[in-house]
PDB file of C-alpha atoms in Angstrom:
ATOM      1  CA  UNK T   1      42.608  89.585  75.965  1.00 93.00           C
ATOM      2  CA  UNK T   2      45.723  87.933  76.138  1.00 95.00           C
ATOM      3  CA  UNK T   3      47.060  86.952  79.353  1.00 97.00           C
ATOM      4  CA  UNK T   4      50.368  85.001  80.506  1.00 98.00           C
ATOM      5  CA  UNK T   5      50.855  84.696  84.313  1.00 96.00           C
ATOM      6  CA  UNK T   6      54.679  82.945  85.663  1.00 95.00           C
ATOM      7  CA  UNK T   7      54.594  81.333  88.619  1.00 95.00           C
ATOM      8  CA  UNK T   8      57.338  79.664  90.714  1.00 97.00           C
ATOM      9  CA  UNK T   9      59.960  81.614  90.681  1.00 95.00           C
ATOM     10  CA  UNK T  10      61.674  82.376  94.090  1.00 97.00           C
ATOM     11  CA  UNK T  11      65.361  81.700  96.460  1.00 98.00           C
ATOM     12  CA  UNK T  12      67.370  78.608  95.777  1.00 98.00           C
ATOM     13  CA  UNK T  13      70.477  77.628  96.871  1.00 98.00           C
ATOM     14  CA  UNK T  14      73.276  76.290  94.244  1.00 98.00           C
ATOM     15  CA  UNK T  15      72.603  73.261  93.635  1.00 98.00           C
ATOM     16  CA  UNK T  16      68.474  73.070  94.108  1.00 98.00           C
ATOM     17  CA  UNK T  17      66.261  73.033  91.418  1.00 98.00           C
ATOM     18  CA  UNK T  18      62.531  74.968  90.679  1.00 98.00           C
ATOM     19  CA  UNK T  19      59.871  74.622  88.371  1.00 98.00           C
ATOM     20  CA  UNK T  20      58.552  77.793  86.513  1.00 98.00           C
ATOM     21  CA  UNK T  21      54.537  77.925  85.251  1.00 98.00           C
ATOM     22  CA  UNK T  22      53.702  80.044  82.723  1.00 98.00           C
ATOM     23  CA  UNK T  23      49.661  79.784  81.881  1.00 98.00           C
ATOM     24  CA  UNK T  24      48.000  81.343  78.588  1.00 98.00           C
ATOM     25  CA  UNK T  25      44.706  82.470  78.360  1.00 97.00           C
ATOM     26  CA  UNK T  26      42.493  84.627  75.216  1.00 96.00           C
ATOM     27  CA  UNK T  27      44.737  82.486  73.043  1.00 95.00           C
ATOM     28  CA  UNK T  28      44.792  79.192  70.819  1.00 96.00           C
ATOM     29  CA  UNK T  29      47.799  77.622  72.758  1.00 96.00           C
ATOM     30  CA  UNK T  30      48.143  74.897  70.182  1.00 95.00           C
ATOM     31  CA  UNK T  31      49.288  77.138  67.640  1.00 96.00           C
ATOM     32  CA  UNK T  32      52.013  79.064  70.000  1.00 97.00           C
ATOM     33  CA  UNK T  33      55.547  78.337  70.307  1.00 97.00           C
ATOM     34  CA  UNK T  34      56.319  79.020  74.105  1.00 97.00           C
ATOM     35  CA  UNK T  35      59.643  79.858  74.984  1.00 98.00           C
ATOM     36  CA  UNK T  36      61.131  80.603  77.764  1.00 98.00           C
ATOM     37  CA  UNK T  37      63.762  83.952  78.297  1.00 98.00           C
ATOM     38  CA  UNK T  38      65.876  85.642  80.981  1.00 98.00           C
ATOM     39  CA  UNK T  39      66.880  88.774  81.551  1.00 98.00           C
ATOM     40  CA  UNK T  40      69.278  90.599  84.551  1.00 97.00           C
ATOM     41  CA  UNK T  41      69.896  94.140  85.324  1.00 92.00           C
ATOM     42  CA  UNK T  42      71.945  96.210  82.535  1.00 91.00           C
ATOM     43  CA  UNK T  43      71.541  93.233  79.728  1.00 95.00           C
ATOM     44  CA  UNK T  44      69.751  92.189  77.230  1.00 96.00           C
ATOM     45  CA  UNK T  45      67.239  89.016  77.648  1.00 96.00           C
ATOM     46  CA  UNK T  46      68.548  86.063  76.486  1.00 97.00           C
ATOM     47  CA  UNK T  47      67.096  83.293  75.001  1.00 98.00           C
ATOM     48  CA  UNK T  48      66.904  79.877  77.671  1.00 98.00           C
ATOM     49  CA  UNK T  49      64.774  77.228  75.897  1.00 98.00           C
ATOM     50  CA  UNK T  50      61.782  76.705  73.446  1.00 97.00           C
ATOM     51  CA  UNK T  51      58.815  74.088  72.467  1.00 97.00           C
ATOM     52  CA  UNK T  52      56.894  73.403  69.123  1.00 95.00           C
ATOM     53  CA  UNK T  53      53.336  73.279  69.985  1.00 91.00           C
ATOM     54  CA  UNK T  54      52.540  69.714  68.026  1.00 84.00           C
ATOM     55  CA  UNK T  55      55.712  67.778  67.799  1.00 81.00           C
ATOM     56  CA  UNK T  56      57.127  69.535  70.994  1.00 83.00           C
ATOM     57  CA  UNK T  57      60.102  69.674  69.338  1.00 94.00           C
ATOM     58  CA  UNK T  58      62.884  71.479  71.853  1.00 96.00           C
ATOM     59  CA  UNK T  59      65.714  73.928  71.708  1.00 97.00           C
ATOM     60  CA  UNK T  60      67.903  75.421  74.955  1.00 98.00           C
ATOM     61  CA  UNK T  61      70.755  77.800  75.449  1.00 97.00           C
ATOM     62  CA  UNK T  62      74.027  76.300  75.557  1.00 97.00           C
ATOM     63  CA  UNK T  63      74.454  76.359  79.009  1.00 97.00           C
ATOM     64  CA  UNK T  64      71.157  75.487  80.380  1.00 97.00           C
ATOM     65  CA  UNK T  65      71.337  72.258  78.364  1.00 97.00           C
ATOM     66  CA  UNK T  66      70.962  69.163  80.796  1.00 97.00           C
ATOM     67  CA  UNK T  67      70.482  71.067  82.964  1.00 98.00           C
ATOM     68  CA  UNK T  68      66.783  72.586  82.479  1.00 98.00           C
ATOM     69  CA  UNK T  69      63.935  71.264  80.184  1.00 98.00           C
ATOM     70  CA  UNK T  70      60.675  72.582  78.711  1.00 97.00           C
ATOM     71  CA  UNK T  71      57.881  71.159  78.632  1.00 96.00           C
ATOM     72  CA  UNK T  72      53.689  71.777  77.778  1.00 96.00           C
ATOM     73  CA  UNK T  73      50.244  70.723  78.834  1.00 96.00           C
ATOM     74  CA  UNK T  74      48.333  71.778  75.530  1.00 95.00           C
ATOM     75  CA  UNK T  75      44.982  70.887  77.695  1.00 95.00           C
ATOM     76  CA  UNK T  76      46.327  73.046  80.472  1.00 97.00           C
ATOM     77  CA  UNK T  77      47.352  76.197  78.590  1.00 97.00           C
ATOM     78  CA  UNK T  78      50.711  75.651  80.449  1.00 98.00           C
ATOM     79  CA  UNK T  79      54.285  75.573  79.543  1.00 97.00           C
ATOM     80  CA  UNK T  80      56.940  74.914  81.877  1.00 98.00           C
ATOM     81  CA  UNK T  81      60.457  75.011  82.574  1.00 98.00           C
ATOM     82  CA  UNK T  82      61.991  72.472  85.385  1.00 98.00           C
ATOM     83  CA  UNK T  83      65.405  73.995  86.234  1.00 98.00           C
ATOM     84  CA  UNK T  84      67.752  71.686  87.850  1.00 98.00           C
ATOM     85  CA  UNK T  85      71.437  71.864  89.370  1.00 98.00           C
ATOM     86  CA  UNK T  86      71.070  75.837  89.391  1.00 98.00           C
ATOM     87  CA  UNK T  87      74.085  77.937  89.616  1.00 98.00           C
ATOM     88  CA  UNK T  88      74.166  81.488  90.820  1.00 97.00           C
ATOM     89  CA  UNK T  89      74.593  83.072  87.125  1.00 97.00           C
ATOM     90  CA  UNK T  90      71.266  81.309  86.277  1.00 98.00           C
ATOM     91  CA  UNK T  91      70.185  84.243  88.537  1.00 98.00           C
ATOM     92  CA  UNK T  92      67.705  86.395  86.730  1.00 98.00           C
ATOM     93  CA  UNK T  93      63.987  87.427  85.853  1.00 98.00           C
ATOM     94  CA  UNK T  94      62.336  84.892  83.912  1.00 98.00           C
ATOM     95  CA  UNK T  95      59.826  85.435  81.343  1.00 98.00           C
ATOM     96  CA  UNK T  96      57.643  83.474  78.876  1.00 98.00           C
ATOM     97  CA  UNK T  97      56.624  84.328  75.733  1.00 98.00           C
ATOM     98  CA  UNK T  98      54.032  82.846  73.301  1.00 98.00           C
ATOM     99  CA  UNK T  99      54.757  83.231  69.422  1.00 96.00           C
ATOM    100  CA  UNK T 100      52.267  82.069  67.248  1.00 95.00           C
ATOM    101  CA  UNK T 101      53.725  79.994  64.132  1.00 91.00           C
ATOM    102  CA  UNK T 102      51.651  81.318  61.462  1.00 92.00           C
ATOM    103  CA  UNK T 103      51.573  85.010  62.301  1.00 91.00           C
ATOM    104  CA  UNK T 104      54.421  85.028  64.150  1.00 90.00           C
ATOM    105  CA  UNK T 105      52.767  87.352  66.814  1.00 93.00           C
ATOM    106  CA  UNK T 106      54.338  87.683  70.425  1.00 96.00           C
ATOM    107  CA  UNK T 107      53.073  88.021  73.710  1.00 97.00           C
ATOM    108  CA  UNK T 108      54.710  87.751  76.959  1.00 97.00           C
ATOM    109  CA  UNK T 109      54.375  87.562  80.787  1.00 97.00           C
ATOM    110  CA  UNK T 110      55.078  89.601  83.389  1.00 96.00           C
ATOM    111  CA  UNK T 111      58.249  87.692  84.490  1.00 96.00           C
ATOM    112  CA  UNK T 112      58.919  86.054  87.585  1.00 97.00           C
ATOM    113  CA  UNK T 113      62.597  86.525  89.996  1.00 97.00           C
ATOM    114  CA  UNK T 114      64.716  83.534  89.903  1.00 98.00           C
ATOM    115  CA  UNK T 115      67.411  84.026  92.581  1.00 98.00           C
ATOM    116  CA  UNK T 116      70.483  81.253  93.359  1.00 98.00           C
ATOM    117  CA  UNK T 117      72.076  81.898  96.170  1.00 96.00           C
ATOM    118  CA  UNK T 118      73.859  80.716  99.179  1.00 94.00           C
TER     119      UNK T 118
END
């Protein structure tokens, strides 16, 4: 069984910074693209950022560029995402997904709140 748990999601103020967790399990991570999404009340989810399994290649949404950055541990199962200067429109429930390359099968986690505020 297929299993993605988030982790570190929570209250910032503008400005701070967190690091999201997102851990696989039932699944050969090495051949899963994990990307990261976001989604708020009444819209879609948007893309934020992705990573190639081998070359760890990288991609982001426009405005999260220089600001956040994605990164793996193929021997942990883990992707993460390390937002920095957060702004109160980065405000929103934050999932992973895992997309396998070959099959191009999805899975995703439950989501965890990401809340900027003053």
């Amino acid at each position: 069984q297929v299993q993605l748990v988030e982790s570190g999601g929570g209250l910032v103020q503008p400005g701070g910074s967190l690091r999201l967790s997102c851990t696989a399990s039932g699944l050969q991570f090495t051949h899963y693209i994990m990307r990261w999404y976001r989604q708020t009340a009444g819209a879609e989810r948007e893309f934020v950022a992705s990573i190639e399994p081998y070359t760890t290649a990288t991609n982001y949404l426009d405005s999260v560029q220089g600001r956040f950055r994605i990164s793996r541990d193929n021997g942990q199962n883990t992707a993460y995402l390390q937002m920095n200067s957060l702004k109160p429109e980065d405000t929103a429930v934050y999932y992973c997904s895992a997309r396998n390359r070959y099959t191009r099968s999805e899975y995703w986690g439950q989501g965890t709140q990401v809340t900027v505020s003053s």
